[in-house]
Tab-separated table of C-alpha atoms in Angstrom:
chain	number	residue	atom	x	y	z
D	1	MET	CA	216.809	-111.642	-39.934
D	2	MET	CA	219.282	-110.555	-38.742
D	3	ALA	CA	218.437	-107.048	-38.687
D	4	VAL	CA	214.921	-107.806	-37.279
D	5	ALA	CA	217.250	-109.535	-34.372
D	6	GLY	CA	219.049	-106.271	-34.276
D	7	ILE	CA	216.423	-104.274	-34.648
D	8	GLY	CA	214.283	-106.439	-31.315
D	9	ALA	CA	217.422	-106.361	-29.698
D	10	ARG	CA	218.341	-102.404	-29.705
D	11	LEU	CA	213.993	-101.985	-28.988
D	12	LEU	CA	214.616	-104.349	-26.335
D	13	VAL	CA	217.425	-102.173	-24.991
D	14	PHE	CA	215.745	-98.997	-25.693
D	15	GLY	CA	212.528	-99.992	-23.385
D	16	MET	CA	214.992	-101.749	-20.338
D	17	GLY	CA	215.475	-98.116	-20.677
D	18	PHE	CA	212.684	-96.635	-20.649
D	19	LEU	CA	211.497	-98.793	-17.657
D	20	VAL	CA	214.562	-97.626	-15.528
D	21	PHE	CA	214.392	-93.473	-16.381
D	22	THR	CA	210.407	-94.042	-15.313
D	23	GLN	CA	211.666	-95.564	-12.531
D	24	GLN	CA	214.124	-92.388	-11.717
D	25	VAL	CA	211.583	-90.081	-12.340
D	26	GLN	CA	209.253	-91.566	-10.111
D	27	SER	CA	211.872	-91.642	-6.835
D	28	GLN	CA	212.587	-88.265	-8.183
D	29	VAL	CA	208.943	-86.833	-7.888
D	30	VAL	CA	208.045	-88.352	-4.705
D	31	GLN	CA	210.298	-90.184	-1.766
D	32	ALA	CA	209.646	-91.347	1.936
D	33	GLU	CA	211.213	-92.293	4.527
D	34	ASN	CA	211.092	-95.310	6.953
D	35	VAL	CA	210.306	-94.280	10.891
D	36	THR	CA	211.300	-96.006	13.906
D	37	VAL	CA	210.104	-94.829	17.701
D	38	MET	CA	208.828	-96.270	20.604
D	39	GLU	CA	205.174	-97.064	22.049
D	40	GLY	CA	203.537	-94.117	22.785
D	41	GLU	CA	205.840	-91.377	21.033
D	42	THR	CA	205.228	-89.495	18.656
D	43	ALA	CA	206.188	-90.394	14.616
D	44	GLU	CA	206.896	-87.877	12.041
D	45	ILE	CA	205.611	-88.874	8.577
D	46	THR	CA	207.822	-87.072	5.590
D	47	CYS	CA	207.228	-86.830	1.849
D	48	ARG	CA	209.455	-85.688	-0.049
D	49	LEU	CA	208.220	-83.507	-3.268
D	50	HIS	CA	210.338	-82.883	-5.862
D	51	SER	CA	209.167	-80.724	-8.655
D	52	TYR	CA	206.107	-80.172	-7.430
D	53	ASP	CA	203.512	-79.017	-9.966
D	54	GLY	CA	200.455	-78.483	-7.676
D	55	SER	CA	198.480	-81.559	-8.258
D	56	ILE	CA	196.991	-83.790	-5.877
D	57	VAL	CA	198.900	-84.741	-2.714
D	58	VAL	CA	197.625	-87.915	-1.107
D	59	ILE	CA	198.804	-89.652	2.539
D	60	GLN	CA	196.264	-92.833	3.280
D	61	ASN	CA	197.643	-95.688	6.437
D	62	PRO	CA	198.331	-99.222	6.399
D	63	TYR	CA	194.858	-100.240	5.502
D	64	ARG	CA	194.341	-97.346	2.576
D	65	GLN	CA	192.788	-95.225	4.540
D	66	THR	CA	193.734	-91.529	3.282
D	67	LEU	CA	194.405	-89.786	5.807
D	68	PHE	CA	195.744	-86.029	4.440
D	69	PHE	CA	194.251	-84.671	1.220
D	70	ASN	CA	196.219	-81.831	-0.515
D	71	GLY	CA	196.718	-81.495	3.350
D	72	THR	CA	193.324	-80.737	4.554
D	73	ARG	CA	192.506	-83.781	6.864
D	74	ALA	CA	189.966	-86.727	5.515
D	75	LEU	CA	189.697	-89.878	8.350
D	76	LYS	CA	188.713	-88.239	11.701
D	77	ASP	CA	191.479	-89.572	14.333
D	78	GLU	CA	193.287	-86.148	16.041
D	79	ARG	CA	196.544	-88.508	16.574
D	80	PHE	CA	197.214	-87.245	13.154
D	81	GLN	CA	198.322	-83.353	12.810
D	82	LEU	CA	199.386	-81.366	9.957
D	83	VAL	CA	202.945	-79.754	10.122
D	84	SER	CA	203.523	-78.964	6.864
D	85	PHE	CA	202.774	-78.666	3.179
D	86	THR	CA	204.668	-76.793	1.199
D	87	HIS	CA	205.952	-77.244	-2.624
D	88	LYS	CA	208.809	-79.378	-1.112
D	89	GLN	CA	206.927	-81.931	0.868
D	90	LEU	CA	204.376	-82.910	3.367
D	91	ARG	CA	204.986	-83.885	6.558
D	92	ILE	CA	202.329	-85.103	9.191
D	93	ALA	CA	202.852	-86.122	12.990
D	94	LEU	CA	200.378	-89.267	14.828
D	95	SER	CA	200.972	-88.393	18.211
D	96	ASP	CA	200.564	-92.165	21.431
D	97	ILE	CA	201.487	-94.025	18.363
D	98	ARG	CA	200.912	-97.964	18.824
D	99	VAL	CA	201.473	-101.458	18.153
D	100	GLU	CA	198.702	-101.666	15.383
D	101	ASP	CA	199.348	-98.402	13.898
D	102	GLU	CA	202.842	-99.626	12.321
D	103	GLY	CA	203.187	-100.576	8.323
D	104	GLY	CA	203.268	-98.692	5.115
D	105	TYR	CA	202.536	-95.116	4.523
D	106	TYR	CA	201.517	-94.232	0.894
D	107	CYS	CA	202.380	-91.367	-0.654
D	108	GLN	CA	200.741	-90.783	-3.796
D	109	LEU	CA	200.985	-87.581	-5.402
D	110	TYR	CA	198.219	-87.677	-8.983
D	111	SER	CA	199.699	-85.598	-11.985
D	112	GLU	CA	199.874	-86.393	-15.365
D	113	ASP	CA	200.762	-90.413	-13.749
D	114	THR	CA	200.821	-91.513	-10.300
D	115	HIS	CA	203.412	-91.437	-8.100
D	116	HIS	CA	204.606	-93.257	-4.766
D	117	GLN	CA	206.563	-94.566	-2.250
D	118	VAL	CA	205.527	-96.272	0.643
D	119	ALA	CA	206.787	-94.663	4.498
D	120	VAL	CA	207.069	-98.474	6.522
D	121	VAL	CA	206.607	-97.157	10.407
D	122	THR	CA	207.996	-99.728	12.869
D	123	VAL	CA	207.304	-99.027	16.471
D	124	LEU	CA	208.821	-100.583	19.363
D	125	VAL	CA	207.374	-101.669	23.020
D	126	LEU	CA	209.446	-101.806	25.439
D	127	PRO	CA	210.413	-104.659	27.667
D	128	GLU	CA	209.260	-104.218	31.899
D	129	PRO	CA	210.248	-107.661	33.006
D	130	ILE	CA	208.418	-108.367	36.371
D	131	VAL	CA	209.667	-111.029	38.769
D	132	GLU	CA	207.744	-112.636	41.488
D	133	VAL	CA	208.670	-115.278	44.068
D	134	LYS	CA	207.052	-119.031	43.441
D	135	GLY	CA	206.095	-120.356	46.578
D	136	GLU	CA	206.960	-120.064	50.148
D	137	GLU	CA	209.046	-116.367	51.102
D	138	PRO	CA	212.765	-117.197	50.609
D	139	VAL	CA	215.039	-118.640	54.325
D	140	GLU	CA	217.876	-118.628	55.318
D	141	ASN	CA	219.504	-122.316	53.438
D	142	GLY	CA	216.125	-123.504	51.943
D	143	GLU	CA	215.368	-123.039	48.080
D	144	VAL	CA	213.402	-120.080	46.150
D	145	GLU	CA	211.937	-119.727	42.702
D	146	LEU	CA	212.118	-116.759	40.910
D	147	ILE	CA	209.898	-115.881	37.832
D	148	CYS	CA	210.779	-113.500	35.321
D	149	THR	CA	207.763	-112.983	33.141
D	150	VAL	CA	207.454	-109.833	30.571
D	151	PRO	CA	203.995	-109.804	29.189
D	152	ARG	CA	205.444	-107.905	26.074
D	153	SER	CA	207.718	-106.426	24.609
D	154	LYS	CA	208.460	-105.641	20.362
D	155	PRO	CA	210.605	-107.494	19.170
D	156	PRO	CA	210.528	-110.229	21.516
D	157	ALA	CA	212.503	-110.340	24.938
D	158	ARG	CA	215.503	-112.306	25.796
D	159	ILE	CA	215.033	-112.912	29.425
D	160	ARG	CA	218.741	-113.364	31.240
D	161	TRP	CA	219.242	-112.699	34.996
D	162	PHE	CA	222.138	-112.027	36.589
D	163	ARG	CA	223.610	-111.509	40.163
D	164	ASP	CA	225.679	-108.330	41.832
D	165	LYS	CA	226.178	-108.082	37.969
D	166	LYS	CA	227.086	-111.385	36.280
D	167	LEU	CA	224.863	-113.243	34.516
D	168	LEU	CA	224.201	-116.504	35.546
D	169	GLN	CA	224.054	-118.971	32.542
D	170	VAL	CA	221.565	-121.494	33.682
D	171	PRO	CA	220.249	-124.095	30.712
D	172	PRO	CA	216.974	-125.882	30.666
D	173	THR	CA	216.637	-129.396	32.664
D	174	VAL	CA	215.483	-132.497	30.125
D	175	LYS	CA	214.785	-135.731	31.890
D	176	VAL	CA	212.739	-138.505	29.862
D	177	GLN	CA	211.277	-140.994	31.181
D	178	PRO	CA	211.459	-144.381	29.914
D	179	PRO	CA	208.225	-146.889	29.689
D	180	SER	CA	208.108	-149.100	33.421
D	181	VAL	CA	207.684	-152.205	31.074
D	182	LEU	CA	210.078	-155.040	28.448
D	183	LEU	CA	208.895	-154.152	25.314
D	184	ARG	CA	208.612	-156.354	22.440
D	185	GLU	CA	207.932	-156.881	18.309
D	186	GLY	CA	204.997	-155.236	18.091
D	187	ASP	CA	204.303	-153.188	20.593
D	188	ASP	CA	204.033	-149.321	20.929
D	189	LEU	CA	206.577	-146.997	22.491
D	190	THR	CA	205.713	-143.755	23.875
D	191	LEU	CA	208.128	-141.939	25.814
D	192	THR	CA	208.016	-137.960	27.524
D	193	CYS	CA	210.742	-135.339	27.321
D	194	SER	CA	210.125	-133.214	30.834
D	195	VAL	CA	211.625	-130.151	30.302
D	196	THR	CA	212.306	-127.272	32.826
D	197	GLY	CA	213.605	-124.098	32.232
D	198	ASN	CA	213.629	-120.295	32.792
D	199	PRO	CA	212.941	-118.952	30.330
D	200	GLN	CA	211.088	-121.973	29.198
D	201	PRO	CA	211.523	-123.735	26.222
D	202	ALA	CA	209.047	-122.996	23.585
D	203	ASP	CA	209.954	-127.037	22.405
D	204	VAL	CA	211.898	-130.319	22.584
D	205	MET	CA	213.865	-132.141	20.205
D	206	TRP	CA	213.362	-135.391	18.945
D	207	SER	CA	216.843	-137.257	17.140
D	208	ARG	CA	218.166	-141.067	17.317
D	209	LEU	CA	222.317	-141.553	17.496
D	210	ASN	CA	223.281	-142.560	13.886
D	211	ASP	CA	220.810	-142.725	12.228
D	212	SER	CA	217.346	-140.684	11.392
D	213	LEU	CA	213.597	-141.191	13.520
D	214	PRO	CA	211.650	-144.630	12.738
D	215	SER	CA	208.887	-143.942	9.257
D	216	ARG	CA	206.492	-144.820	12.234
D	217	ALA	CA	207.561	-141.912	14.755
D	218	LYS	CA	205.320	-139.209	15.315
D	219	LEU	CA	205.766	-135.980	17.566
D	220	SER	CA	204.044	-133.560	18.916
D	221	GLY	CA	204.841	-131.675	21.700
D	222	ASN	CA	207.290	-133.518	24.321
D	223	LEU	CA	205.880	-136.887	23.628
D	224	LEU	CA	207.817	-139.449	20.633
D	225	THR	CA	205.602	-142.303	19.985
D	226	ILE	CA	206.800	-145.235	17.974
D	227	THR	CA	204.384	-148.038	17.097
D	228	ALA	CA	204.678	-151.494	15.900
D	229	LEU	CA	208.315	-151.761	17.352
D	230	THR	CA	210.575	-154.119	15.287
D	231	THR	CA	214.323	-155.001	16.379
D	232	VAL	CA	215.540	-152.199	13.471
D	233	ASP	CA	214.129	-149.449	15.639
D	234	ASN	CA	216.781	-150.357	18.657
D	235	GLY	CA	219.311	-147.166	19.496
D	236	THR	CA	219.692	-144.212	21.455
D	237	TYR	CA	216.906	-142.133	21.380
D	238	VAL	CA	218.252	-138.075	22.404
D	239	CYS	CA	216.275	-135.176	23.755
D	240	GLU	CA	216.933	-131.811	23.349
D	241	ALA	CA	215.550	-128.223	24.545
D	242	GLU	CA	217.662	-124.881	24.655
D	243	ASN	CA	216.579	-121.365	25.678
D	244	GLU	CA	218.697	-118.442	25.774
D	245	LEU	CA	220.486	-119.827	28.301
D	246	GLY	CA	222.024	-122.829	26.868
D	247	ARG	CA	220.940	-126.421	25.423
D	248	THR	CA	220.534	-129.662	27.434
D	249	ALA	CA	219.467	-133.899	26.662
D	250	ASP	CA	219.213	-136.741	27.940
D	251	GLU	CA	219.070	-139.984	26.257
D	252	TYR	CA	216.831	-143.906	26.664
D	253	VAL	CA	218.450	-146.557	25.249
D	254	LEU	CA	215.606	-149.059	22.863
D	255	VAL	CA	216.260	-152.624	23.615
D	256	VAL	CA	213.425	-154.182	21.827
D	257	TYR	CA	213.159	-157.958	22.276
D	258	ASP	CA	211.961	-160.958	20.668
D	259	PRO	CA	207.863	-162.092	21.633
D	260	GLY	CA	209.012	-165.921	22.700
D	261	ALA	CA	212.052	-164.210	24.277
D	262	VAL	CA	212.604	-165.434	28.316
D	263	VAL	CA	214.121	-161.733	30.200
D	264	GLU	CA	215.042	-161.209	33.529
D	265	PRO	CA	213.079	-158.358	35.118
D	266	GLN	CA	215.260	-155.150	34.889
D	267	THR	CA	215.953	-154.477	38.098
D	268	SER	CA	216.719	-149.564	39.196
D	269	VAL	CA	220.184	-151.249	40.590
D	270	SER	CA	223.052	-151.980	38.584
D	271	TYR	CA	225.443	-154.904	39.229
D	272	ALA	CA	228.109	-153.188	39.772
D	273	VAL	CA	225.914	-151.179	42.938
D	274	VAL	CA	224.506	-154.517	44.235
D	275	GLY	CA	228.220	-156.302	44.133
D	276	GLY	CA	229.698	-153.756	45.853
D	277	VAL	CA	227.247	-153.599	48.588
D	278	LEU	CA	227.861	-157.871	48.161
D	279	ALA	CA	231.661	-157.165	49.339
D	280	VAL	CA	231.533	-154.770	51.520
D	281	PHE	CA	229.627	-156.750	53.916
D	282	VAL	CA	231.675	-159.568	52.987
D	283	PHE	CA	234.462	-157.853	54.140
D	284	ALA	CA	232.779	-157.372	56.715
D	285	ILE	CA	231.779	-160.374	58.334
D	286	ILE	CA	235.503	-161.755	58.189
D	287	CYS	CA	236.935	-158.886	60.128
D	288	VAL	CA	233.784	-159.653	63.103
D	289	LEU	CA	235.828	-162.799	62.882
D	290	THR	CA	238.376	-162.692	62.774
D	291	VAL	CA	238.155	-160.220	65.488
D	292	THR	CA	236.584	-162.564	67.201
D	293	VAL	CA	238.943	-165.072	66.861
D	294	CYS	CA	241.499	-163.629	68.023
D	295	PHE	CA	240.409	-162.342	71.254
D	296	SER	CA	239.097	-166.203	72.182
D	297	MET	CA	242.397	-167.076	71.368
D	298	ARG	CA	244.065	-164.893	73.658
D	299	GLN	CA	241.685	-165.448	76.646
D	300	LYS	CA	242.235	-169.300	76.212
D	301	GLY	CA	246.309	-168.056	76.578
D	302	SER	CA	245.161	-166.374	79.281
D	303	TYR	CA	243.597	-168.508	81.767
D	304	LEU	CA	245.789	-171.526	81.083
D	305	THR	CA	249.188	-169.225	82.404
D	306	HIS	CA	246.673	-168.374	84.901
D	307	GLU	CA	245.918	-172.100	85.680
D	308	ALA	CA	249.143	-173.096	85.328
D	309	SER	CA	250.609	-170.435	87.814
D	310	GLY	CA	247.761	-171.577	90.627
D	311	LEU	CA	248.989	-175.245	90.269
D	312	ASP	CA	252.553	-174.480	91.138
D	313	GLU	CA	251.570	-172.127	93.993
D	314	HIS	CA	249.557	-174.280	95.396
D	315	GLY	CA	251.886	-177.381	95.493
D	316	GLU	CA	254.539	-175.132	97.268
D	317	ALA	CA	251.680	-174.733	99.994
D	318	ARG	CA	250.945	-178.406	100.147
D	319	GLU	CA	254.779	-178.960	100.248
D	320	ALA	CA	255.521	-175.964	103.077
D	321	PHE	CA	252.017	-177.597	105.024
D	322	ILE	CA	253.521	-181.962	105.082
D	323	ASN	CA	257.297	-180.501	105.343
D	324	GLY	CA	256.325	-178.466	108.168
D	325	ASN	CA	259.863	-176.789	108.338
D	326	GLU	CA	258.203	-173.048	106.882
D	327	SER	CA	256.586	-170.487	108.896
D	328	HIS	CA	253.414	-169.593	109.361
D	329	GLU	CA	253.782	-166.666	107.944
D	330	ARG	CA	255.409	-168.170	104.969
D	331	LYS	CA	251.664	-170.092	104.687
D	332	LYS	CA	250.031	-167.085	104.847
D	333	GLU	CA	251.730	-165.286	101.799
D	334	TYR	CA	251.703	-168.879	99.767
D	335	PHE	CA	247.262	-168.710	100.645
D	336	ILE	CA	246.906	-165.450	99.969
């Protein structure tokens, strides 16, 4: 048993060594080079041959159609041209390359054993951004919306805005639209997350603070639906959106009431704001009353003073008239 096990192990090691050796031989016989090229340019695909013995050499496209057979064109596509075919390499050129041309091109050598390698051709598409003005032409002190679109790009373009060569950081805006009615146990809840941005975020993310979403929650795009609400569903629900320029979130606090609970209607204005307005109104009334009272008191004092002064003058005049001791000038002075 020990001897058999030892022999099996040696055979296994020998077999593995043979496989590795075979792979090395394959890589030495045929070698292919990957190519990356811009759309519309020319890509050269090279199959390097080692120890070539005159056997058949074939290059196939990603659809496994034969392009060249021993240097002879096999596919009627004038964009493929033979560059060179020697005992060391087979090189072809693909002009005016397109995105649909990319993929793996097979270099195959048919000798006693079949050897092949794949040359991966990658086609890049240069982005060409287009900026449009939405709505009316911009005017001074007005608003303008600019839309940047990239119809074609490979890899996908990342849009960034610059002003005077300075990068602008403008994350998307997010707003959760709350329901307009009170929610009670058994009701269904649907929250809508409105998102705007440039570029527009691809999707939104829903979550609940300090807890997971209920098992009855269903996500569909920017909608969150929870059926058959219970008080266990209470919590703060968060909608997030992200693009290349940043991430923004908005929250909604869910409160589920008992079916028979009496709840005062909610108002859109907070009690703090109402109290502040009332305080200012009461203070204004107090100020008006204070000013009115002070003004009345001042007018009354002035009237009494003048009235007393008038009595004294009339008394002196009457006394002067009775006594007759004062001259006529004196009387005129008092009456005036």
